[in-house]
Amino acid sequence: MVVQANRYLLLLVAAAVLAAGKGDDSEQCGVYIAESSTDHVLGSFAGKSYQRDELIGSSDAIVQAFDLRYHNRNEDEQFTAMLITFLERVGRRILMGGQPRQRSSAGHVGMINAVIYQPATLLKSDTDLLSSGYDESTSPGRGAFTLHHNLTLIAVDKITAGSEIFLDFGSEYNGYEDVTKANIDDYRKMDEAIEKIEAADEVYQFMKNDVLDLTAEARAPAARSLLPSTYHGLQEIMDKGGSALNTYPSVVKDVDWLKNNAYCQDNLVVGVSEIEHAGRGAFAKREMKKGEVVAPMPLVALNYGRKALTMTEYLNEHGQEVDSDEDAATTTVKTQQMLNYMLEHPQSSVLFFPAGPLVPYVNHGGKDANVKMIWSTKPWSNVKNAQKLEVESLSGVGAVDMIVELVATRGVIGLWREWAKAWKKHTDEWKKKMKKVTLKSAMVLNENHHSTEKAAPFPAPSEDDSDFGNENVALQCLLLYDVDKVERRRNEDGTRTKVYPWIPHPANANRLKTDSAIRSINRGGCRIVERSGDEASGYRYVVQPESNPDILVKNVPHSAIRFVDLPYRSPHHDETAFRHAIGFPDAIFPAAWKDLPGGYKDRDEL
Ligand SMILES: *[C@@H]1O[C@H](CO)[C@@H](O)[C@H](O)[C@H]1NC(C)=O
């Protein structure tokens, strides 16, 4: 994340963390990044084997908040389309897994071996930041860094060392409902079944024809298509790593090949930056020698970046949004928070987003900088060609061909003066004009109720009728309930209300274990009606879902309730929040990309 505030390049690799993990298994890089086995795009590869349900990698990619709604409303279609393409590329990259390419009709989704582990972000904790002394009511870093974090992948299948990691981008994309094609669940079940079969052909035929019909039901034809005609082929399939890999062996690389030809993607871990007000920063997980690549920074170009990230709002005297040509409309100019994560050069109109896990956490190190940037040295990354292109073509270049390496050093690289000047100006002005913010953000409220120290219960209506007294936030619940177990409650006026029990998994569980209640599709506004339990036994709630106010859901666990910031009310919408891009070192900035030889004028509002 960013930092926020102080982010400039250069990581502060903290000495304290450097000592971590010597000589043990953590020395082995867990995730590599290299050219995908499927195409000339970036792919991620497992450096070690992962068990099903194991978390993959450094457990912290970041997510930027970006107000696309603004652009949908206000910009021309072509510009919005350009931004959407940019965001899609950034999103796909930052998730660090690749996407299995459709190569045959027979279930490319079988390659999927990882999903985003939604509970990691939905139930994230900010204890680290808040206990470090960060005070959102007074910090000049308020609103300068994203509060989304802890994006984590989980293995949904056994992943052998060297395998490419393929992510599930969602059931609509992958056509889960099509029963003629094997989906990720079919592959998983099939591998489970195959492992259990140690009997003869007769038993195998019985399994294949009869048992499968019972276990896979509607999906039996798809699942059956993954099996060989006789059981002798089974061991071979498992030896090759399961039913999906049997079809596509090239997705597994030799780990030694990865060591020599790929970038290690998990040298960094996230921690609270030692730079005051800087939020979180990147720290080295293992000892790194001078000259070693700390992290690859794949870039995604955003043409007309400064314009793209500027948001101009026209407001009437009541503060409502109006058309730009309306009389007496006042103009407010804000900048997307994403600017703080972008690299810029004063003589170029293009901005560059570092679309790799953890690299956007790299902060400005100033005199203590301990990494420098150089262009990729890997033969599979065609950075030479990208450096020759005109700016108009840059948005078409894949991140695979625009990789900058962060290399361990003690030297300081130049061109940070503009950023440092802007930050100083911001903090000086902040000190003079700072108004203490009194309404707490969702992050701080959630910490009260979900702190690892002492979690306060959410109040029942009898204890608080003020709706939390905070107009910037709303309460949301992660609700999945068993529709088959309805009870009816008699109300005082004689009417009855249906009450359903909360459940962690779908009652008809033929989906992944990770397909649980804690997913964003199950999250919505809710109102607490009653509370039971205590600190020792855990609090439980009866809630009324906003999407269906006629029913109640009981047994809702404390952990499934969270505050969220309402749109446009979170700290990053503060007009006073710091905004400035990171300097792209002039020494490595290609001449062909300097389309503004006279430089763009540094904006005064900073
Ligand atoms: C990140 O997610 C993992 C997996 O859910 C969880 O164990 C960990 O506590 C989370 N970390 C933070 C800081 O929220």
PDB file of N, CA and C in Angstrom, residues 428-497:
ATOM      1  N   ASP A 428       3.838  20.780   5.857  1.00  0.00           N
ATOM      2  CA  ASP A 428       3.872  22.130   6.436  1.00  0.00           C
ATOM      3  C   ASP A 428       2.477  22.734   6.451  1.00  0.00           C
ATOM      4  N   GLU A 429       1.789  22.604   5.323  1.00  0.00           N
ATOM      5  CA  GLU A 429       0.437  23.172   5.242  1.00  0.00           C
ATOM      6  C   GLU A 429      -0.524  22.437   6.164  1.00  0.00           C
ATOM      7  N   TRP A 430      -0.331  21.147   6.248  1.00  0.00           N
ATOM      8  CA  TRP A 430      -1.186  20.319   7.096  1.00  0.00           C
ATOM      9  C   TRP A 430      -1.101  20.802   8.543  1.00  0.00           C
ATOM     10  N   LYS A 431       0.120  21.046   8.981  1.00  0.00           N
ATOM     11  CA  LYS A 431       0.306  21.480  10.369  1.00  0.00           C
ATOM     12  C   LYS A 431      -0.414  22.783  10.624  1.00  0.00           C
ATOM     13  N   LYS A 432      -0.402  23.683   9.638  1.00  0.00           N
ATOM     14  CA  LYS A 432      -1.046  24.983   9.824  1.00  0.00           C
ATOM     15  C   LYS A 432      -2.568  24.867   9.792  1.00  0.00           C
ATOM     16  N   LYS A 433      -3.071  24.086   8.828  1.00  0.00           N
ATOM     17  CA  LYS A 433      -4.513  24.107   8.577  1.00  0.00           C
ATOM     18  C   LYS A 433      -5.276  22.911   9.110  1.00  0.00           C
ATOM     19  N   MET A 434      -4.541  21.952   9.636  1.00  0.00           N
ATOM     20  CA  MET A 434      -5.146  20.685   9.988  1.00  0.00           C
ATOM     21  C   MET A 434      -6.341  20.839  10.939  1.00  0.00           C
ATOM     22  N   LYS A 435      -7.447  20.267  10.518  1.00  0.00           N
ATOM     23  CA  LYS A 435      -8.596  20.215  11.428  1.00  0.00           C
ATOM     24  C   LYS A 435      -8.711  18.775  11.886  1.00  0.00           C
ATOM     25  N   LYS A 436      -8.791  18.592  13.172  1.00  0.00           N
ATOM     26  CA  LYS A 436      -8.891  17.236  13.675  1.00  0.00           C
ATOM     27  C   LYS A 436     -10.197  16.612  13.165  1.00  0.00           C
ATOM     28  N   VAL A 437     -10.104  15.433  12.594  1.00  0.00           N
ATOM     29  CA  VAL A 437     -11.309  14.774  12.093  1.00  0.00           C
ATOM     30  C   VAL A 437     -11.935  14.007  13.240  1.00  0.00           C
ATOM     31  N   THR A 438     -13.235  14.176  13.440  1.00  0.00           N
ATOM     32  CA  THR A 438     -13.827  13.536  14.608  1.00  0.00           C
ATOM     33  C   THR A 438     -14.536  12.223  14.279  1.00  0.00           C
ATOM     34  N   LEU A 439     -15.144  12.143  13.089  1.00  0.00           N
ATOM     35  CA  LEU A 439     -15.845  10.890  12.770  1.00  0.00           C
ATOM     36  C   LEU A 439     -14.830   9.808  12.433  1.00  0.00           C
ATOM     37  N   LYS A 440     -15.007   8.666  13.039  1.00  0.00           N
ATOM     38  CA  LYS A 440     -14.052   7.579  12.817  1.00  0.00           C
ATOM     39  C   LYS A 440     -14.344   6.860  11.505  1.00  0.00           C
ATOM     40  N   SER A 441     -13.298   6.370  10.889  1.00  0.00           N
ATOM     41  CA  SER A 441     -13.482   5.596   9.660  1.00  0.00           C
ATOM     42  C   SER A 441     -13.817   4.149  10.020  1.00  0.00           C
ATOM     43  N   ALA A 442     -14.252   3.402   9.000  1.00  0.00           N
ATOM     44  CA  ALA A 442     -14.591   1.990   9.205  1.00  0.00           C
ATOM     45  C   ALA A 442     -13.395   1.226   9.763  1.00  0.00           C
ATOM     46  N   MET A 443     -12.202   1.581   9.312  1.00  0.00           N
ATOM     47  CA  MET A 443     -11.014   0.859   9.784  1.00  0.00           C
ATOM     48  C   MET A 443     -10.898   0.942  11.309  1.00  0.00           C
ATOM     49  N   VAL A 444     -11.067   2.144  11.841  1.00  0.00           N
ATOM     50  CA  VAL A 444     -10.911   2.342  13.283  1.00  0.00           C
ATOM     51  C   VAL A 444     -12.065   1.686  14.051  1.00  0.00           C
ATOM     52  N   LEU A 445     -13.278   1.808  13.509  1.00  0.00           N
ATOM     53  CA  LEU A 445     -14.428   1.183  14.174  1.00  0.00           C
ATOM     54  C   LEU A 445     -14.288  -0.338  14.186  1.00  0.00           C
ATOM     55  N   ASN A 446     -13.864  -0.891  13.074  1.00  0.00           N
ATOM     56  CA  ASN A 446     -13.694  -2.343  13.016  1.00  0.00           C
ATOM     57  C   ASN A 446     -12.664  -2.817  14.035  1.00  0.00           C
ATOM     58  N   GLU A 447     -11.641  -1.988  14.219  1.00  0.00           N
ATOM     59  CA  GLU A 447     -10.615  -2.359  15.188  1.00  0.00           C
ATOM     60  C   GLU A 447     -11.218  -2.448  16.600  1.00  0.00           C
ATOM     61  N   ASN A 448     -12.157  -1.552  16.920  1.00  0.00           N
ATOM     62  CA  ASN A 448     -12.820  -1.622  18.236  1.00  0.00           C
ATOM     63  C   ASN A 448     -13.543  -2.946  18.415  1.00  0.00           C
ATOM     64  N   HIS A 449     -14.159  -3.405  17.341  1.00  0.00           N
ATOM     65  CA  HIS A 449     -15.003  -4.602  17.462  1.00  0.00           C
ATOM     66  C   HIS A 449     -14.290  -5.905  17.118  1.00  0.00           C
ATOM     67  N   HIS A 450     -13.143  -5.793  16.480  1.00  0.00           N
ATOM     68  CA  HIS A 450     -12.457  -7.021  16.064  1.00  0.00           C
ATOM     69  C   HIS A 450     -10.998  -7.025  16.468  1.00  0.00           C
ATOM     70  N   SER A 451     -10.659  -6.219  17.434  1.00  0.00           N
ATOM     71  CA  SER A 451      -9.271  -6.149  17.856  1.00  0.00           C
ATOM     72  C   SER A 451      -8.830  -7.508  18.383  1.00  0.00           C
ATOM     73  N   THR A 452      -7.557  -7.809  18.211  1.00  0.00           N
ATOM     74  CA  THR A 452      -7.063  -9.081  18.735  1.00  0.00           C
ATOM     75  C   THR A 452      -6.984  -9.028  20.265  1.00  0.00           C
ATOM     76  N   GLU A 453      -6.937  -7.825  20.813  1.00  0.00           N
ATOM     77  CA  GLU A 453      -6.863  -7.667  22.268  1.00  0.00           C
ATOM     78  C   GLU A 453      -8.223  -7.901  22.912  1.00  0.00           C
ATOM     79  N   LYS A 454      -9.133  -6.961  22.683  1.00  0.00           N
ATOM     80  CA  LYS A 454     -10.436  -7.076  23.314  1.00  0.00           C
ATOM     81  C   LYS A 454     -11.483  -6.541  22.350  1.00  0.00           C
ATOM     82  N   ALA A 455     -12.324  -7.437  21.867  1.00  0.00           N
ATOM     83  CA  ALA A 455     -13.305  -7.039  20.864  1.00  0.00           C
ATOM     84  C   ALA A 455     -14.617  -6.644  21.524  1.00  0.00           C
ATOM     85  N   ALA A 456     -15.033  -5.402  21.305  1.00  0.00           N
ATOM     86  CA  ALA A 456     -16.308  -4.951  21.872  1.00  0.00           C
ATOM     87  C   ALA A 456     -17.459  -5.528  21.066  1.00  0.00           C
ATOM     88  N   PRO A 457     -18.555  -5.913  21.747  1.00  0.00           N
ATOM     89  CA  PRO A 457     -19.713  -6.421  21.001  1.00  0.00           C
ATOM     90  C   PRO A 457     -20.405  -5.288  20.242  1.00  0.00           C
ATOM     91  N   PHE A 458     -21.076  -5.611  19.149  1.00  0.00           N
ATOM     92  CA  PHE A 458     -21.897  -4.608  18.468  1.00  0.00           C
ATOM     93  C   PHE A 458     -23.143  -4.386  19.315  1.00  0.00           C
ATOM     94  N   PRO A 459     -23.547  -3.120  19.471  1.00  0.00           N
ATOM     95  CA  PRO A 459     -24.689  -2.869  20.348  1.00  0.00           C
ATOM     96  C   PRO A 459     -26.002  -3.359  19.746  1.00  0.00           C
ATOM     97  N   ALA A 460     -26.867  -3.884  20.610  1.00  0.00           N
ATOM     98  CA  ALA A 460     -28.233  -4.194  20.211  1.00  0.00           C
ATOM     99  C   ALA A 460     -29.011  -2.878  20.220  1.00  0.00           C
ATOM    100  N   PRO A 461     -30.177  -2.828  19.540  1.00  0.00           N
ATOM    101  CA  PRO A 461     -30.922  -1.563  19.445  1.00  0.00           C
ATOM    102  C   PRO A 461     -31.208  -0.942  20.805  1.00  0.00           C
ATOM    103  N   SER A 462     -31.416  -1.772  21.824  1.00  0.00           N
ATOM    104  CA  SER A 462     -31.743  -1.221  23.141  1.00  0.00           C
ATOM    105  C   SER A 462     -30.555  -0.478  23.743  1.00  0.00           C
ATOM    106  N   GLU A 463     -29.349  -0.773  23.264  1.00  0.00           N
ATOM    107  CA  GLU A 463     -28.161  -0.126  23.830  1.00  0.00           C
ATOM    108  C   GLU A 463     -27.722   1.098  23.042  1.00  0.00           C
ATOM    109  N   ASP A 464     -28.144   1.185  21.800  1.00  0.00           N
ATOM    110  CA  ASP A 464     -27.713   2.310  20.967  1.00  0.00           C
ATOM    111  C   ASP A 464     -28.765   2.556  19.898  1.00  0.00           C
ATOM    112  N   ASP A 465     -29.464   3.653  19.995  1.00  0.00           N
ATOM    113  CA  ASP A 465     -30.458   3.924  18.961  1.00  0.00           C
ATOM    114  C   ASP A 465     -29.982   5.043  18.039  1.00  0.00           C
ATOM    115  N   SER A 466     -28.695   5.364  18.099  1.00  0.00           N
ATOM    116  CA  SER A 466     -28.197   6.497  17.309  1.00  0.00           C
ATOM    117  C   SER A 466     -27.647   6.054  15.958  1.00  0.00           C
ATOM    118  N   ASP A 467     -27.794   4.743  15.657  1.00  0.00           N
ATOM    119  CA  ASP A 467     -27.219   4.233  14.424  1.00  0.00           C
ATOM    120  C   ASP A 467     -25.721   4.492  14.393  1.00  0.00           C
ATOM    121  N   PHE A 468     -25.087   4.288  15.503  1.00  0.00           N
ATOM    122  CA  PHE A 468     -23.649   4.443  15.672  1.00  0.00           C
ATOM    123  C   PHE A 468     -23.178   5.900  15.624  1.00  0.00           C
ATOM    124  N   GLY A 469     -24.105   6.818  15.421  1.00  0.00           N
ATOM    125  CA  GLY A 469     -23.743   8.237  15.457  1.00  0.00           C
ATOM    126  C   GLY A 469     -22.649   8.619  14.475  1.00  0.00           C
ATOM    127  N   ASN A 470     -22.603   7.942  13.332  1.00  0.00           N
ATOM    128  CA  ASN A 470     -21.519   8.212  12.391  1.00  0.00           C
ATOM    129  C   ASN A 470     -22.077   8.100  10.970  1.00  0.00           C
ATOM    130  N   GLU A 471     -22.223   9.237  10.310  1.00  0.00           N
ATOM    131  CA  GLU A 471     -22.860   9.224   8.998  1.00  0.00           C
ATOM    132  C   GLU A 471     -21.908   8.813   7.864  1.00  0.00           C
ATOM    133  N   ASN A 472     -20.663   8.507   8.197  1.00  0.00           N
ATOM    134  CA  ASN A 472     -19.714   8.113   7.151  1.00  0.00           C
ATOM    135  C   ASN A 472     -19.628   6.606   6.927  1.00  0.00           C
ATOM    136  N   VAL A 473     -20.254   5.851   7.808  1.00  0.00           N
ATOM    137  CA  VAL A 473     -20.082   4.398   7.718  1.00  0.00           C
ATOM    138  C   VAL A 473     -21.422   3.677   7.709  1.00  0.00           C
ATOM    139  N   ALA A 474     -21.393   2.417   7.315  1.00  0.00           N
ATOM    140  CA  ALA A 474     -22.587   1.570   7.389  1.00  0.00           C
ATOM    141  C   ALA A 474     -22.146   0.212   7.917  1.00  0.00           C
ATOM    142  N   LEU A 475     -23.109  -0.512   8.464  1.00  0.00           N
ATOM    143  CA  LEU A 475     -22.823  -1.845   8.972  1.00  0.00           C
ATOM    144  C   LEU A 475     -23.176  -2.857   7.880  1.00  0.00           C
ATOM    145  N   GLN A 476     -22.297  -3.823   7.671  1.00  0.00           N
ATOM    146  CA  GLN A 476     -22.602  -4.874   6.693  1.00  0.00           C
ATOM    147  C   GLN A 476     -22.406  -6.242   7.328  1.00  0.00           C
ATOM    148  N   CYS A 477     -23.176  -7.208   6.831  1.00  0.00           N
ATOM    149  CA  CYS A 477     -23.058  -8.580   7.338  1.00  0.00           C
ATOM    150  C   CYS A 477     -22.745  -9.514   6.175  1.00  0.00           C
ATOM    151  N   LEU A 478     -21.950 -10.521   6.449  1.00  0.00           N
ATOM    152  CA  LEU A 478     -21.709 -11.587   5.485  1.00  0.00           C
ATOM    153  C   LEU A 478     -22.719 -12.678   5.799  1.00  0.00           C
ATOM    154  N   LEU A 479     -23.733 -12.769   4.962  1.00  0.00           N
ATOM    155  CA  LEU A 479     -24.874 -13.622   5.293  1.00  0.00           C
ATOM    156  C   LEU A 479     -25.107 -14.719   4.269  1.00  0.00           C
ATOM    157  N   LEU A 480     -25.055 -15.934   4.755  1.00  0.00           N
ATOM    158  CA  LEU A 480     -25.492 -17.062   3.953  1.00  0.00           C
ATOM    159  C   LEU A 480     -26.396 -17.833   4.907  1.00  0.00           C
ATOM    160  N   TYR A 481     -27.624 -18.158   4.504  1.00  0.00           N
ATOM    161  CA  TYR A 481     -28.497 -18.848   5.446  1.00  0.00           C
ATOM    162  C   TYR A 481     -29.160 -20.045   4.805  1.00  0.00           C
ATOM    163  N   ASP A 482     -29.586 -20.950   5.663  1.00  0.00           N
ATOM    164  CA  ASP A 482     -30.146 -22.211   5.202  1.00  0.00           C
ATOM    165  C   ASP A 482     -31.634 -22.012   4.906  1.00  0.00           C
ATOM    166  N   VAL A 483     -31.971 -21.977   3.616  1.00  0.00           N
ATOM    167  CA  VAL A 483     -33.360 -21.704   3.247  1.00  0.00           C
ATOM    168  C   VAL A 483     -34.311 -22.840   3.627  1.00  0.00           C
ATOM    169  N   ASP A 484     -33.744 -24.032   3.880  1.00  0.00           N
ATOM    170  CA  ASP A 484     -34.608 -25.163   4.220  1.00  0.00           C
ATOM    171  C   ASP A 484     -34.984 -25.208   5.701  1.00  0.00           C
ATOM    172  N   LYS A 485     -34.355 -24.352   6.495  1.00  0.00           N
ATOM    173  CA  LYS A 485     -34.607 -24.432   7.941  1.00  0.00           C
ATOM    174  C   LYS A 485     -35.289 -23.162   8.444  1.00  0.00           C
ATOM    175  N   VAL A 486     -36.467 -22.967   7.967  1.00  0.00           N
ATOM    176  CA  VAL A 486     -37.148 -21.732   8.367  1.00  0.00           C
ATOM    177  C   VAL A 486     -37.931 -21.913   9.676  1.00  0.00           C
ATOM    178  N   GLU A 487     -37.899 -20.889  10.500  1.00  0.00           N
ATOM    179  CA  GLU A 487     -38.756 -20.842  11.703  1.00  0.00           C
ATOM    180  C   GLU A 487     -39.622 -19.598  11.567  1.00  0.00           C
ATOM    181  N   ARG A 488     -40.701 -19.572  12.312  1.00  0.00           N
ATOM    182  CA  ARG A 488     -41.521 -18.370  12.266  1.00  0.00           C
ATOM    183  C   ARG A 488     -41.621 -17.773  13.648  1.00  0.00           C
ATOM    184  N   ARG A 489     -41.457 -16.494  13.727  1.00  0.00           N
ATOM    185  CA  ARG A 489     -41.480 -15.807  15.001  1.00  0.00           C
ATOM    186  C   ARG A 489     -42.733 -14.948  15.062  1.00  0.00           C
ATOM    187  N   ARG A 490     -43.435 -14.998  16.182  1.00  0.00           N
ATOM    188  CA  ARG A 490     -44.649 -14.191  16.298  1.00  0.00           C
ATOM    189  C   ARG A 490     -44.285 -12.799  16.809  1.00  0.00           C
ATOM    190  N   ASN A 491     -44.740 -11.790  16.098  1.00  0.00           N
ATOM    191  CA  ASN A 491     -44.455 -10.411  16.514  1.00  0.00           C
ATOM    192  C   ASN A 491     -45.567  -9.897  17.424  1.00  0.00           C
ATOM    193  N   GLU A 492     -45.314  -8.779  18.089  1.00  0.00           N
ATOM    194  CA  GLU A 492     -46.306  -8.227  19.020  1.00  0.00           C
ATOM    195  C   GLU A 492     -47.626  -7.911  18.338  1.00  0.00           C
ATOM    196  N   ASP A 493     -47.557  -7.461  17.076  1.00  0.00           N
ATOM    197  CA  ASP A 493     -48.794  -7.093  16.375  1.00  0.00           C
ATOM    198  C   ASP A 493     -49.488  -8.312  15.758  1.00  0.00           C
ATOM    199  N   GLY A 494     -49.019  -9.515  16.111  1.00  0.00           N
ATOM    200  CA  GLY A 494     -49.691 -10.707  15.621  1.00  0.00           C
ATOM    201  C   GLY A 494     -49.147 -11.224  14.297  1.00  0.00           C
ATOM    202  N   THR A 495     -48.351 -10.441  13.582  1.00  0.00           N
ATOM    203  CA  THR A 495     -47.781 -10.926  12.322  1.00  0.00           C
ATOM    204  C   THR A 495     -46.639 -11.891  12.640  1.00  0.00           C
ATOM    205  N   ARG A 496     -46.177 -12.589  11.596  1.00  0.00           N
ATOM    206  CA  ARG A 496     -45.074 -13.520  11.792  1.00  0.00           C
ATOM    207  C   ARG A 496     -43.914 -13.160  10.879  1.00  0.00           C
ATOM    208  N   THR A 497     -42.707 -13.399  11.360  1.00  0.00           N
ATOM    209  CA  THR A 497     -41.516 -13.123  10.563  1.00  0.00           C
ATOM    210  C   THR A 497     -40.728 -14.412  10.396  1.00  0.00           C
TER     211      THR A 497
END
